[in-house]
Amino acid sequence: MQRDFEKTLSRHLEEQLGSLKEEYSYSLKQHYQEKSELMRHNAQTLMNKMEFIHLEIYDENHEELFNLSPQTQKAKILDDVIQQNHDRVLLHTFPKDARPVYNFFSLQEHLFIQVFFPLVVNTHKIGYIEGVLLINPLSVKQFKNSLVMTVAAICISTLLLSLIIFPLIVLAYRQLSQKHSALINSNIQTIRSLGNAIAQRDSDTDEHNYRVTLYSIALAERIHLPRETIQKLIKGAFLHDVGKIGIADAILLKPGKLTDEEFNRMQEHVTKGIEIVHGIEWLDEAKEVILYHHEKFDGSGYAHGLKGEEIPLAARIFAVVDVFDALTSKRPYKEPYPLEKAVAILREGSGKHFDPMIVEEFLMLISLSYETMLLMDSTHFKAKLYEKIAFYFDET
């Protein structure tokens, strides 16, 4: 409302000053010296038309040329106060550009507005008009009533939002969250089933996938990895060998050592795995583990010969976990190694096959919890894993 008032006032001033400015030269002071009576007459006309109760005219150097006040009761109230304390009532803030400056103040329960309006001719500032207007008490009352109604409307709207709309929003959000959770669960079940199907081809059991996933989560938690990295590990752990679906059983299940040619074919499972998940946006994060979990810390691994920290952290973690579980599990071509031997192999591969920091952290983890995991039956082991998965993927 104040902005609308200022625009209206500015427009009226422009209309009233339009004819006056045409009479002024580039020096308002010079014009006043030559035609002081005419300028006073024009100022008096402007004051009457705009209903100013006080008017002051300044030159471009901020020097007052003259002032006018009508003989009215309200003007007398203002005039008396101005005479006693002029600088504290009227703030002389001269405009720095072509826009007027406004100052609202009250005296004896009356509300006034002071306006500093620049006089500009052909972009040249030649002076200023300072005017004071008394705001109609009825307008003030109407504004206050409008303000009260506006605040009341806001309060009512807020109450309606709280009592009616907000519960609907909460309901819609819960329904959306449930659908989102259902979708996440469906995705988890899909990758779990796919991963387990592949795991059963070369280990006769799906528990390999469950173990490496839980080991990966426990190790990631131990080194305080963020939630996003652990989600990446879970996806990658379930699908790390998904590319083996494209490897012939004669190679995959061969009980003896593979020939060089057979080993080269076996290595293709990492790239085949990437081809399988390609185009599935939700599985993009699994690609780091799928593609790089056979890289070695010294650069002698496959498929890209990455070295050290060039290997993504998720793949470095999983490499340790995957080898450990392979060593301690029964496979078609081998019996499980005892824990001491598996630990010795990990230590031997530290700095060569594995990231030394990851090995040390994993061995400390194993010393604290491996026997607990071994003693845990399959049902409880899976329940623990599902609990972890729900924790890291539940975004409600």
PDB file of N, CA, C and O in Angstrom, residues 166-202:
ATOM      1  N   PHE A 166      -2.817 -29.724   5.839  1.00  0.00           N
ATOM      2  CA  PHE A 166      -1.588 -30.359   6.293  1.00  0.00           C
ATOM      3  C   PHE A 166      -1.739 -31.874   6.475  1.00  0.00           C
ATOM      4  O   PHE A 166      -0.881 -32.641   6.040  1.00  0.00           O
ATOM      5  N   PRO A 167      -2.829 -32.353   7.118  1.00  0.00           N
ATOM      6  CA  PRO A 167      -2.990 -33.816   7.205  1.00  0.00           C
ATOM      7  C   PRO A 167      -3.045 -34.491   5.841  1.00  0.00           C
ATOM      8  O   PRO A 167      -2.552 -35.610   5.687  1.00  0.00           O
ATOM      9  N   LEU A 168      -3.654 -33.807   4.859  1.00  0.00           N
ATOM     10  CA  LEU A 168      -3.697 -34.377   3.511  1.00  0.00           C
ATOM     11  C   LEU A 168      -2.293 -34.474   2.918  1.00  0.00           C
ATOM     12  O   LEU A 168      -1.945 -35.451   2.247  1.00  0.00           O
ATOM     13  N   ILE A 169      -1.495 -33.419   3.182  1.00  0.00           N
ATOM     14  CA  ILE A 169      -0.109 -33.430   2.694  1.00  0.00           C
ATOM     15  C   ILE A 169       0.673 -34.563   3.350  1.00  0.00           C
ATOM     16  O   ILE A 169       1.437 -35.288   2.696  1.00  0.00           O
ATOM     17  N   VAL A 170       0.473 -34.713   4.658  1.00  0.00           N
ATOM     18  CA  VAL A 170       1.163 -35.786   5.383  1.00  0.00           C
ATOM     19  C   VAL A 170       0.752 -37.147   4.831  1.00  0.00           C
ATOM     20  O   VAL A 170       1.593 -38.030   4.620  1.00  0.00           O
ATOM     21  N   LEU A 171      -0.548 -37.311   4.581  1.00  0.00           N
ATOM     22  CA  LEU A 171      -1.040 -38.575   4.037  1.00  0.00           C
ATOM     23  C   LEU A 171      -0.429 -38.853   2.675  1.00  0.00           C
ATOM     24  O   LEU A 171       0.021 -39.982   2.397  1.00  0.00           O
ATOM     25  N   ALA A 172      -0.424 -37.814   1.831  1.00  0.00           N
ATOM     26  CA  ALA A 172       0.147 -37.987   0.488  1.00  0.00           C
ATOM     27  C   ALA A 172       1.629 -38.317   0.573  1.00  0.00           C
ATOM     28  O   ALA A 172       2.148 -39.158  -0.176  1.00  0.00           O
ATOM     29  N   TYR A 173       2.332 -37.649   1.519  1.00  0.00           N
ATOM     30  CA  TYR A 173       3.759 -37.908   1.678  1.00  0.00           C
ATOM     31  C   TYR A 173       3.998 -39.348   2.148  1.00  0.00           C
ATOM     32  O   TYR A 173       4.913 -40.024   1.671  1.00  0.00           O
ATOM     33  N   ARG A 174       3.158 -39.810   3.070  1.00  0.00           N
ATOM     34  CA  ARG A 174       3.315 -41.183   3.564  1.00  0.00           C
ATOM     35  C   ARG A 174       3.080 -42.191   2.448  1.00  0.00           C
ATOM     36  O   ARG A 174       3.798 -43.185   2.325  1.00  0.00           O
ATOM     37  N   GLN A 175       2.051 -41.909   1.641  1.00  0.00           N
ATOM     38  CA  GLN A 175       1.759 -42.818   0.530  1.00  0.00           C
ATOM     39  C   GLN A 175       2.922 -42.837  -0.463  1.00  0.00           C
ATOM     40  O   GLN A 175       3.308 -43.897  -0.959  1.00  0.00           O
ATOM     41  N   LEU A 176       3.467 -41.626  -0.735  1.00  0.00           N
ATOM     42  CA  LEU A 176       4.615 -41.546  -1.634  1.00  0.00           C
ATOM     43  C   LEU A 176       5.817 -42.277  -1.050  1.00  0.00           C
ATOM     44  O   LEU A 176       6.533 -42.998  -1.758  1.00  0.00           O
ATOM     45  N   SER A 177       6.030 -42.111   0.260  1.00  0.00           N
ATOM     46  CA  SER A 177       7.157 -42.776   0.918  1.00  0.00           C
ATOM     47  C   SER A 177       6.994 -44.289   0.872  1.00  0.00           C
ATOM     48  O   SER A 177       7.961 -45.022   0.666  1.00  0.00           O
ATOM     49  N   GLN A 178       5.748 -44.749   1.068  1.00  0.00           N
ATOM     50  CA  GLN A 178       5.497 -46.185   1.025  1.00  0.00           C
ATOM     51  C   GLN A 178       5.783 -46.749  -0.362  1.00  0.00           C
ATOM     52  O   GLN A 178       6.382 -47.818  -0.510  1.00  0.00           O
ATOM     53  N   LYS A 179       5.343 -46.000  -1.384  1.00  0.00           N
ATOM     54  CA  LYS A 179       5.597 -46.444  -2.757  1.00  0.00           C
ATOM     55  C   LYS A 179       7.095 -46.434  -3.060  1.00  0.00           C
ATOM     56  O   LYS A 179       7.615 -47.329  -3.719  1.00  0.00           O
ATOM     57  N   HIS A 180       7.779 -45.394  -2.541  1.00  0.00           N
ATOM     58  CA  HIS A 180       9.220 -45.310  -2.747  1.00  0.00           C
ATOM     59  C   HIS A 180       9.921 -46.473  -2.051  1.00  0.00           C
ATOM     60  O   HIS A 180      10.809 -47.112  -2.630  1.00  0.00           O
ATOM     61  N   SER A 181       9.504 -46.752  -0.808  1.00  0.00           N
ATOM     62  CA  SER A 181      10.107 -47.871  -0.069  1.00  0.00           C
ATOM     63  C   SER A 181       9.847 -49.191  -0.768  1.00  0.00           C
ATOM     64  O   SER A 181      10.725 -50.059  -0.837  1.00  0.00           O
ATOM     65  N   ALA A 182       8.611 -49.327  -1.298  1.00  0.00           N
ATOM     66  CA  ALA A 182       8.275 -50.563  -2.013  1.00  0.00           C
ATOM     67  C   ALA A 182       9.149 -50.728  -3.254  1.00  0.00           C
ATOM     68  O   ALA A 182       9.600 -51.830  -3.583  1.00  0.00           O
ATOM     69  N   LEU A 183       9.395 -49.604  -3.932  1.00  0.00           N
ATOM     70  CA  LEU A 183      10.247 -49.653  -5.121  1.00  0.00           C
ATOM     71  C   LEU A 183      11.679 -50.018  -4.754  1.00  0.00           C
ATOM     72  O   LEU A 183      12.319 -50.846  -5.428  1.00  0.00           O
ATOM     73  N   ILE A 184      12.194 -49.409  -3.673  1.00  0.00           N
ATOM     74  CA  ILE A 184      13.547 -49.727  -3.217  1.00  0.00           C
ATOM     75  C   ILE A 184      13.639 -51.203  -2.840  1.00  0.00           C
ATOM     76  O   ILE A 184      14.591 -51.902  -3.216  1.00  0.00           O
ATOM     77  N   ASN A 185      12.637 -51.683  -2.105  1.00  0.00           N
ATOM     78  CA  ASN A 185      12.637 -53.097  -1.704  1.00  0.00           C
ATOM     79  C   ASN A 185      12.598 -54.021  -2.909  1.00  0.00           C
ATOM     80  O   ASN A 185      13.270 -55.059  -2.938  1.00  0.00           O
ATOM     81  N   SER A 186      11.811 -53.610  -3.913  1.00  0.00           N
ATOM     82  CA  SER A 186      11.731 -54.417  -5.136  1.00  0.00           C
ATOM     83  C   SER A 186      13.084 -54.461  -5.834  1.00  0.00           C
ATOM     84  O   SER A 186      13.523 -55.526  -6.306  1.00  0.00           O
ATOM     85  N   ASN A 187      13.753 -53.312  -5.885  1.00  0.00           N
ATOM     86  CA  ASN A 187      15.082 -53.262  -6.511  1.00  0.00           C
ATOM     87  C   ASN A 187      16.084 -54.132  -5.746  1.00  0.00           C
ATOM     88  O   ASN A 187      16.897 -54.848  -6.345  1.00  0.00           O
ATOM     89  N   ILE A 188      16.033 -54.038  -4.409  1.00  0.00           N
ATOM     90  CA  ILE A 188      16.941 -54.842  -3.580  1.00  0.00           C
ATOM     91  C   ILE A 188      16.682 -56.330  -3.802  1.00  0.00           C
ATOM     92  O   ILE A 188      17.628 -57.132  -3.954  1.00  0.00           O
ATOM     93  N   GLN A 189      15.407 -56.721  -3.818  1.00  0.00           N
ATOM     94  CA  GLN A 189      15.072 -58.127  -4.027  1.00  0.00           C
ATOM     95  C   GLN A 189      15.556 -58.605  -5.396  1.00  0.00           C
ATOM     96  O   GLN A 189      16.033 -59.743  -5.545  1.00  0.00           O
ATOM     97  N   THR A 190      15.461 -57.721  -6.394  1.00  0.00           N
ATOM     98  CA  THR A 190      15.884 -58.094  -7.752  1.00  0.00           C
ATOM     99  C   THR A 190      17.385 -58.351  -7.812  1.00  0.00           C
ATOM    100  O   THR A 190      17.835 -59.385  -8.335  1.00  0.00           O
ATOM    101  N   ILE A 191      18.176 -57.410  -7.265  1.00  0.00           N
ATOM    102  CA  ILE A 191      19.630 -57.601  -7.337  1.00  0.00           C
ATOM    103  C   ILE A 191      20.070 -58.750  -6.439  1.00  0.00           C
ATOM    104  O   ILE A 191      21.032 -59.462  -6.745  1.00  0.00           O
ATOM    105  N   ARG A 192      19.368 -58.951  -5.329  1.00  0.00           N
ATOM    106  CA  ARG A 192      19.705 -60.076  -4.457  1.00  0.00           C
ATOM    107  C   ARG A 192      19.459 -61.404  -5.173  1.00  0.00           C
ATOM    108  O   ARG A 192      20.306 -62.309  -5.163  1.00  0.00           O
ATOM    109  N   SER A 193      18.306 -61.496  -5.833  1.00  0.00           N
ATOM    110  CA  SER A 193      17.973 -62.747  -6.531  1.00  0.00           C
ATOM    111  C   SER A 193      18.933 -63.004  -7.683  1.00  0.00           C
ATOM    112  O   SER A 193      19.407 -64.133  -7.876  1.00  0.00           O
ATOM    113  N   LEU A 194      19.250 -61.930  -8.426  1.00  0.00           N
ATOM    114  CA  LEU A 194      20.162 -62.088  -9.564  1.00  0.00           C
ATOM    115  C   LEU A 194      21.556 -62.468  -9.081  1.00  0.00           C
ATOM    116  O   LEU A 194      22.194 -63.389  -9.617  1.00  0.00           O
ATOM    117  N   GLY A 195      22.015 -61.798  -8.042  1.00  0.00           N
ATOM    118  CA  GLY A 195      23.340 -62.095  -7.507  1.00  0.00           C
ATOM    119  C   GLY A 195      23.420 -63.498  -6.935  1.00  0.00           C
ATOM    120  O   GLY A 195      24.422 -64.210  -7.126  1.00  0.00           O
ATOM    121  N   ASN A 196      22.383 -63.898  -6.225  1.00  0.00           N
ATOM    122  CA  ASN A 196      22.385 -65.229  -5.635  1.00  0.00           C
ATOM    123  C   ASN A 196      22.359 -66.326  -6.697  1.00  0.00           C
ATOM    124  O   ASN A 196      22.978 -67.383  -6.541  1.00  0.00           O
ATOM    125  N   ALA A 197      21.624 -66.060  -7.775  1.00  0.00           N
ATOM    126  CA  ALA A 197      21.562 -67.052  -8.850  1.00  0.00           C
ATOM    127  C   ALA A 197      22.944 -67.279  -9.451  1.00  0.00           C
ATOM    128  O   ALA A 197      23.335 -68.421  -9.755  1.00  0.00           O
ATOM    129  N   ILE A 198      23.702 -66.204  -9.592  1.00  0.00           N
ATOM    130  CA  ILE A 198      25.066 -66.324 -10.135  1.00  0.00           C
ATOM    131  C   ILE A 198      25.966 -67.016  -9.116  1.00  0.00           C
ATOM    132  O   ILE A 198      26.779 -67.885  -9.463  1.00  0.00           O
ATOM    133  N   ALA A 199      25.822 -66.628  -7.816  1.00  0.00           N
ATOM    134  CA  ALA A 199      26.679 -67.215  -6.780  1.00  0.00           C
ATOM    135  C   ALA A 199      26.507 -68.725  -6.692  1.00  0.00           C
ATOM    136  O   ALA A 199      27.468 -69.469  -6.455  1.00  0.00           O
ATOM    137  N   GLN A 200      25.285 -69.193  -6.890  1.00  0.00           N
ATOM    138  CA  GLN A 200      25.030 -70.625  -6.789  1.00  0.00           C
ATOM    139  C   GLN A 200      25.673 -71.427  -7.920  1.00  0.00           C
ATOM    140  O   GLN A 200      25.854 -72.632  -7.803  1.00  0.00           O
ATOM    141  N   ARG A 201      26.046 -70.740  -8.984  1.00  0.00           N
ATOM    142  CA  ARG A 201      26.666 -71.468 -10.098  1.00  0.00           C
ATOM    143  C   ARG A 201      28.051 -71.988  -9.733  1.00  0.00           C
ATOM    144  O   ARG A 201      28.458 -73.056 -10.195  1.00  0.00           O
ATOM    145  N   ASP A 202      28.797 -71.205  -8.921  1.00  0.00           N
ATOM    146  CA  ASP A 202      30.158 -71.671  -8.626  1.00  0.00           C
ATOM    147  C   ASP A 202      30.408 -71.931  -7.146  1.00  0.00           C
ATOM    148  O   ASP A 202      31.528 -72.226  -6.744  1.00  0.00           O
TER     149      ASP A 202
END
